[in-house]
One Martini backbone bead per residue (centre of mass of N, CA, C, O) as a GRO file, in nm:
protein
  264
    1MET     BB    1   0.807  -0.954  -1.300
    2ARG     BB    2   0.943  -0.622  -1.131
    3LEU     BB    3   0.900  -0.465  -0.820
    4LEU     BB    4   0.964  -0.174  -0.686
    5VAL     BB    5   0.937  -0.094  -0.317
    6MET     BB    6   0.914   0.221  -0.173
    7ASN     BB    7   1.001   0.346   0.100
    8PRO     BB    8   1.036   0.704   0.234
    9ASN     BB    9   1.159   0.545   0.516
   10THR     BB   10   1.414   0.434   0.764
   11THR     BB   11   1.203   0.207   0.848
   12ALA     BB   12   1.236  -0.155   0.814
   13SER     BB   13   0.961  -0.260   0.966
   14MET     BB   14   0.771  -0.137   0.742
   15THR     BB   15   0.900  -0.230   0.493
   16ALA     BB   16   0.816  -0.540   0.560
   17SER     BB   17   0.504  -0.467   0.553
   18ILE     BB   18   0.494  -0.376   0.255
   19ARG     BB   19   0.614  -0.637   0.156
   20ALA     BB   20   0.367  -0.811   0.237
   21THR     BB   21   0.148  -0.690   0.081
   22ALA     BB   22   0.260  -0.676  -0.207
   23THR     BB   23   0.301  -0.982  -0.225
   24ALA     BB   24  -0.013  -1.058  -0.173
   25ALA     BB   25  -0.113  -0.921  -0.423
   26ALA     BB   26   0.062  -1.036  -0.635
   27ALA     BB   27   0.119  -1.195  -0.892
   28PRO     BB   28   0.219  -1.471  -1.031
   29GLY     BB   29   0.560  -1.372  -1.115
   30THR     BB   30   0.573  -1.136  -0.926
   31GLU     BB   31   0.875  -0.957  -0.792
   32ILE     BB   32   0.915  -0.824  -0.465
   33ILE     BB   33   1.078  -0.541  -0.388
   34ALA     BB   34   1.184  -0.366  -0.077
   35ILE     BB   35   1.292  -0.036  -0.005
   36GLU     BB   36   1.515   0.218   0.142
   37PRO     BB   37   1.659   0.445   0.204
   38LEU     BB   38   1.978   0.569   0.364
   39TRP     BB   39   1.849   0.799   0.441
   40GLY     BB   40   1.660   1.019   0.688
   41PRO     BB   41   1.355   0.947   0.812
   42GLU     BB   42   1.176   0.754   0.992
   43SER     BB   43   0.951   0.979   0.938
   44ILE     BB   44   0.639   1.135   0.793
   45GLU     BB   45   0.532   1.468   0.929
   46GLY     BB   46   0.530   1.645   0.669
   47HIS     BB   47   0.713   1.873   0.459
   48PHE     BB   48   0.992   1.860   0.542
   49GLU     BB   49   1.026   1.547   0.569
   50GLY     BB   50   0.932   1.498   0.267
   51TYR     BB   51   1.159   1.637   0.105
   52LEU     BB   52   1.364   1.483   0.202
   53SER     BB   53   1.274   1.210   0.097
   54ALA     BB   54   1.277   1.257  -0.171
   55ALA     BB   55   1.576   1.303  -0.198
   56ALA     BB   56   1.646   1.000  -0.082
   57VAL     BB   57   1.502   0.853  -0.282
   58LEU     BB   58   1.634   0.973  -0.552
   59ASP     BB   59   1.912   0.896  -0.491
   60ARG     BB   60   1.873   0.581  -0.454
   61LEU     BB   61   1.767   0.548  -0.748
   62ALA     BB   62   2.063   0.664  -0.861
   63THR     BB   63   2.211   0.388  -0.719
   64LEU     BB   64   2.044   0.153  -0.828
   65ASP     BB   65   2.145  -0.183  -0.889
   66LEU     BB   66   1.871  -0.262  -1.069
   67ALA     BB   67   1.602  -0.444  -1.220
   68PHE     BB   68   1.280  -0.294  -1.308
   69ASP     BB   69   0.981  -0.235  -1.429
   70ALA     BB   70   0.813  -0.075  -1.137
   71LEU     BB   71   0.730   0.154  -0.950
   72VAL     BB   72   0.640   0.188  -0.584
   73MET     BB   73   0.533   0.476  -0.392
   74ALA     BB   74   0.490   0.448  -0.025
   75GLY     BB   75   0.367   0.723   0.000
   76PHE     BB   76   0.109   0.973   0.144
   77GLY     BB   77   0.123   1.271   0.032
   78GLU     BB   78   0.397   1.281  -0.127
   79PRO     BB   79   0.701   1.392  -0.251
   80GLY     BB   80   0.877   1.278  -0.587
   81ARG     BB   81   0.710   1.116  -0.823
   82GLU     BB   82   0.828   1.334  -1.055
   83GLY     BB   83   1.119   1.268  -1.005
   84ALA     BB   84   1.085   0.975  -1.122
   85GLN     BB   85   0.957   1.009  -1.372
   86GLU     BB   86   1.224   1.141  -1.478
   87LEU     BB   87   1.451   0.926  -1.390
   88LEU     BB   88   1.270   0.711  -1.526
   89ASP     BB   89   1.173   0.423  -1.772
   90VAL     BB   90   0.952   0.355  -1.591
   91PRO     BB   91   0.689   0.315  -1.403
   92VAL     BB   92   0.524   0.518  -1.184
   93LEU     BB   93   0.362   0.470  -0.855
   94ASP     BB   94   0.120   0.572  -0.607
   95ILE     BB   95  -0.065   0.531  -0.339
   96THR     BB   96  -0.263   0.751  -0.367
   97GLU     BB   97  -0.392   0.770  -0.633
   98SER     BB   98  -0.445   0.444  -0.674
   99ALA     BB   99  -0.640   0.436  -0.414
  100ALA     BB  100  -0.839   0.650  -0.540
  101GLN     BB  101  -0.888   0.523  -0.806
  102MET     BB  102  -0.995   0.244  -0.686
  103ALA     BB  103  -1.261   0.369  -0.540
  104MET     BB  104  -1.403   0.518  -0.769
  105MET     BB  105  -1.488   0.223  -0.876
  106LEU     BB  106  -1.677   0.152  -0.621
  107GLY     BB  107  -1.754   0.456  -0.550
  108HIS     BB  108  -1.833   0.761  -0.553
  109ALA     BB  109  -1.716   0.824  -0.285
  110TYR     BB  110  -1.437   0.882  -0.073
  111GLY     BB  111  -1.219   0.809   0.187
  112ILE     BB  112  -0.942   0.917   0.424
  113VAL     BB  113  -0.721   0.740   0.686
  114THR     BB  114  -0.490   0.869   0.876
  115THR     BB  115  -0.300   1.026   1.096
  116LEU     BB  116  -0.193   1.323   1.135
  117ASP     BB  117  -0.396   1.606   1.106
  118ARG     BB  118  -0.143   1.742   0.935
  119ALA     BB  119  -0.163   1.540   0.691
  120VAL     BB  120  -0.426   1.639   0.539
  121PRO     BB  121  -0.361   1.893   0.360
  122GLN     BB  122  -0.156   1.726   0.181
  123ILE     BB  123  -0.353   1.514   0.068
  124ARG     BB  124  -0.508   1.689  -0.066
  125ASP     BB  125  -0.308   1.858  -0.240
  126ARG     BB  126  -0.251   1.603  -0.403
  127LEU     BB  127  -0.544   1.560  -0.520
  128LEU     BB  128  -0.578   1.806  -0.655
  129THR     BB  129  -0.315   1.763  -0.838
  130ALA     BB  130  -0.491   1.490  -0.963
  131GLY     BB  131  -0.810   1.554  -0.980
  132LEU     BB  132  -0.960   1.364  -0.702
  133LEU     BB  133  -1.114   1.580  -0.469
  134GLN     BB  134  -1.429   1.574  -0.590
  135ARG     BB  135  -1.441   1.244  -0.446
  136CYS     BB  136  -1.378   1.335  -0.158
  137ALA     BB  137  -1.554   1.347   0.160
  138ALA     BB  138  -1.256   1.289   0.319
  139VAL     BB  139  -1.013   1.376   0.575
  140ARG     BB  140  -0.877   1.179   0.815
  141GLY     BB  141  -0.750   1.166   1.136
  142THR     BB  142  -0.610   0.945   1.417
  143GLY     BB  143  -0.339   1.064   1.607
  144LEU     BB  144  -0.159   0.862   1.493
  145GLY     BB  145   0.164   0.801   1.436
  146VAL     BB  146   0.351   0.616   1.225
  147LEU     BB  147   0.519   0.488   1.481
  148GLU     BB  148   0.223   0.378   1.655
  149LEU     BB  149   0.130   0.173   1.430
  150GLU     BB  150   0.350  -0.074   1.583
  151GLN     BB  151   0.265  -0.087   1.897
  152ASP     BB  152  -0.061  -0.132   1.863
  153ALA     BB  153  -0.261  -0.318   1.661
  154GLU     BB  154  -0.531  -0.314   1.819
  155ARG     BB  155  -0.554  -0.004   1.844
  156THR     BB  156  -0.511   0.084   1.545
  157VAL     BB  157  -0.783  -0.049   1.446
  158GLU     BB  158  -0.984   0.094   1.631
  159VAL     BB  159  -0.901   0.387   1.507
  160ILE     BB  160  -0.965   0.363   1.232
  161ILE     BB  161  -1.227   0.294   1.256
  162GLU     BB  162  -1.349   0.499   1.371
  163THR     BB  163  -1.277   0.726   1.179
  164ALA     BB  164  -1.408   0.567   0.937
  165ARG     BB  165  -1.687   0.635   1.006
  166ASP     BB  166  -1.695   0.954   0.993
  167ALA     BB  167  -1.635   0.951   0.687
  168VAL     BB  168  -1.893   0.788   0.632
  169ARG     BB  169  -2.092   1.017   0.735
  170ALA     BB  170  -1.950   1.216   0.507
  171GLY     BB  171  -2.007   0.974   0.243
  172ALA     BB  172  -1.830   0.770   0.246
  173GLU     BB  173  -1.788   0.440   0.076
  174VAL     BB  174  -1.501   0.440   0.071
  175ILE     BB  175  -1.173   0.348   0.211
  176CYS     BB  176  -0.844   0.473   0.279
  177LEU     BB  177  -0.539   0.393   0.362
  178GLY     BB  178  -0.311   0.673   0.475
  179CYS     BB  179  -0.070   0.471   0.478
  180GLY     BB  180   0.202   0.233   0.482
  181GLY     BB  181   0.152   0.145   0.769
  182MET     BB  182  -0.130   0.029   0.713
  183ALA     BB  183  -0.062  -0.236   0.572
  184GLY     BB  184  -0.289  -0.507   0.602
  185LEU     BB  185  -0.577  -0.391   0.735
  186GLN     BB  186  -0.824  -0.389   0.544
  187GLU     BB  187  -1.004  -0.639   0.657
  188LYS     BB  188  -1.084  -0.535   0.917
  189VAL     BB  189  -1.191  -0.267   0.861
  190ALA     BB  190  -1.417  -0.386   0.668
  191ALA     BB  191  -1.569  -0.568   0.861
  192ALA     BB  192  -1.673  -0.316   1.046
  193LEU     BB  193  -1.805  -0.119   0.817
  194GLY     BB  194  -1.917  -0.239   0.534
  195VAL     BB  195  -1.694  -0.129   0.355
  196PRO     BB  196  -1.454  -0.064   0.136
  197VAL     BB  197  -1.122  -0.123   0.146
  198VAL     BB  198  -0.814   0.062   0.041
  199ASP     BB  199  -0.495  -0.028  -0.049
  200GLY     BB  200  -0.215   0.138  -0.159
  201VAL     BB  201  -0.010  -0.094  -0.214
  202ALA     BB  202  -0.204  -0.284  -0.361
  203ALA     BB  203  -0.300  -0.113  -0.583
  204ALA     BB  204  -0.057  -0.044  -0.703
  205VAL     BB  205   0.049  -0.308  -0.821
  206LYS     BB  206  -0.194  -0.372  -0.997
  207PHE     BB  207  -0.133  -0.124  -1.167
  208ALA     BB  208   0.168  -0.197  -1.246
  209GLU     BB  209   0.069  -0.458  -1.376
  210ALA     BB  210  -0.092  -0.343  -1.591
  211VAL     BB  211   0.088  -0.150  -1.747
  212VAL     BB  212   0.318  -0.355  -1.787
  213GLY     BB  213   0.147  -0.573  -1.952
  214LEU     BB  214   0.073  -0.306  -2.183
  215GLY     BB  215   0.348  -0.163  -2.241
  216LEU     BB  216   0.354   0.086  -2.029
  217THR     BB  217   0.478   0.434  -1.991
  218THR     BB  218   0.601   0.737  -1.907
  219SER     BB  219   0.590   1.022  -2.059
  220THR     BB  220   0.847   1.229  -2.243
  221GLY     BB  221   0.694   1.481  -2.415
  222ARG     BB  222   0.726   1.697  -2.133
  223SER     BB  223   0.688   1.677  -1.821
  224PHE     BB  224   0.876   1.389  -1.810
  225ALA     BB  225   1.129   1.454  -1.887
  226PRO     BB  226   1.437   1.424  -1.865
  227PRO     BB  227   1.708   1.533  -1.742
  228ARG     BB  228   1.934   1.784  -1.746
  229PRO     BB  229   2.247   1.777  -1.807
  230LYS     BB  230   2.409   1.830  -1.461
  231VAL     BB  231   2.596   1.978  -1.202
  232ILE     BB  232   2.566   1.826  -0.871
  233GLY     BB  233   2.621   1.867  -0.559
  234SER     BB  234   2.694   1.561  -0.416
  235TRP     BB  235   2.587   1.382  -0.668
  236PRO     BB  236   2.510   1.110  -0.527
  237LEU     BB  237   2.522   1.037  -0.198
  238SER     BB  238   2.490   0.732  -0.173
  239ALA     BB  239   2.748   0.666  -0.263
  240HIS     BB  240   2.925   0.747  -0.034
  241LEU     BB  241   2.773   0.609   0.195
  242ALA     BB  242   2.828   0.304   0.117
  243ARG     BB  243   3.161   0.347   0.096
  244GLY     BB  244   3.228   0.550   0.331
  245ALA     BB  245   3.272   0.823   0.192
  246PRO     BB  246   3.317   1.151   0.139
  247ARG     BB  247   3.168   1.405   0.002
  248ALA     BB  248   3.190   1.544  -0.293
  249PRO     BB  249   3.303   1.864  -0.375
  250HIS     BB  250   3.185   1.754  -0.670
  251GLY     BB  251   2.982   1.712  -0.909
  252THR     BB  252   2.767   1.503  -1.089
  253PRO     BB  253   2.601   1.407  -1.329
  254ASN     BB  254   2.305   1.409  -1.454
  255PHE     BB  255   2.080   1.098  -1.510
  256PRO     BB  256   1.898   0.858  -1.670
  257HIS     BB  257   1.770   0.582  -1.586
  258ARG     BB  258   1.809   0.219  -1.650
  259HIS     BB  259   1.552  -0.049  -1.520
  260GLN     BB  260   1.484  -0.293  -1.718
  261ALA     BB  261   1.402  -0.650  -1.650
  262SER     BB  262   1.155  -0.733  -1.842
  263ASP     BB  263   0.897  -0.913  -2.050
  264ASN     BB  264   0.699  -1.026  -1.826
   0.00000   0.00000   0.00000
């Protein structure tokens, strides 16, 4: 099977890190393709950038000429997942819910370690909407910005461990890494803490493989029915960016996209 992993920001080095983690988690025979939007913020730290990113991600998906069996959205606590579920006819998983769901299989209560403290309410809101907040013991910010995570790997791990210890003291029995930019750090953090540490990218890949393997996909019966055809001004923008043309003065019809890759 082929899984598409979408980094919601435009930082290519972070896409590469996410790709490496997804590939390491994938089963033999699973192909990982990791991409980022053609436009949007270089990192996402707040609602404003989150909604910009969601639009850029959906725009990229609407213009992507590539077959795949499932989509993994590698943004933690950010909007856009529901829109992708309407747009695509393959399963869509995000790392926030995947990490929390896996953590709840491993312990009674879990905690999340994320970047800036301002991300905490956004993540808690996402968990509440998903029905996953009740068993979350703590969501803690490290004080590190998203782009800072890559600047000093040793310091990043130390700060994550220190912050995670606070979440454990608050009752967390399992820790989730609350940013796609933390992908690949779970083993070092787990070794220091002595509790399971879940990487959301890896968890989402394994859930995607399971859903595809069972022949399941998103229900279109009500909440995630395909978008109704209508004109949306200058949509999709990425089509114009890709060919270097100015934005179209009039919109094009919006329609659901078919991205089924294979039966494997």
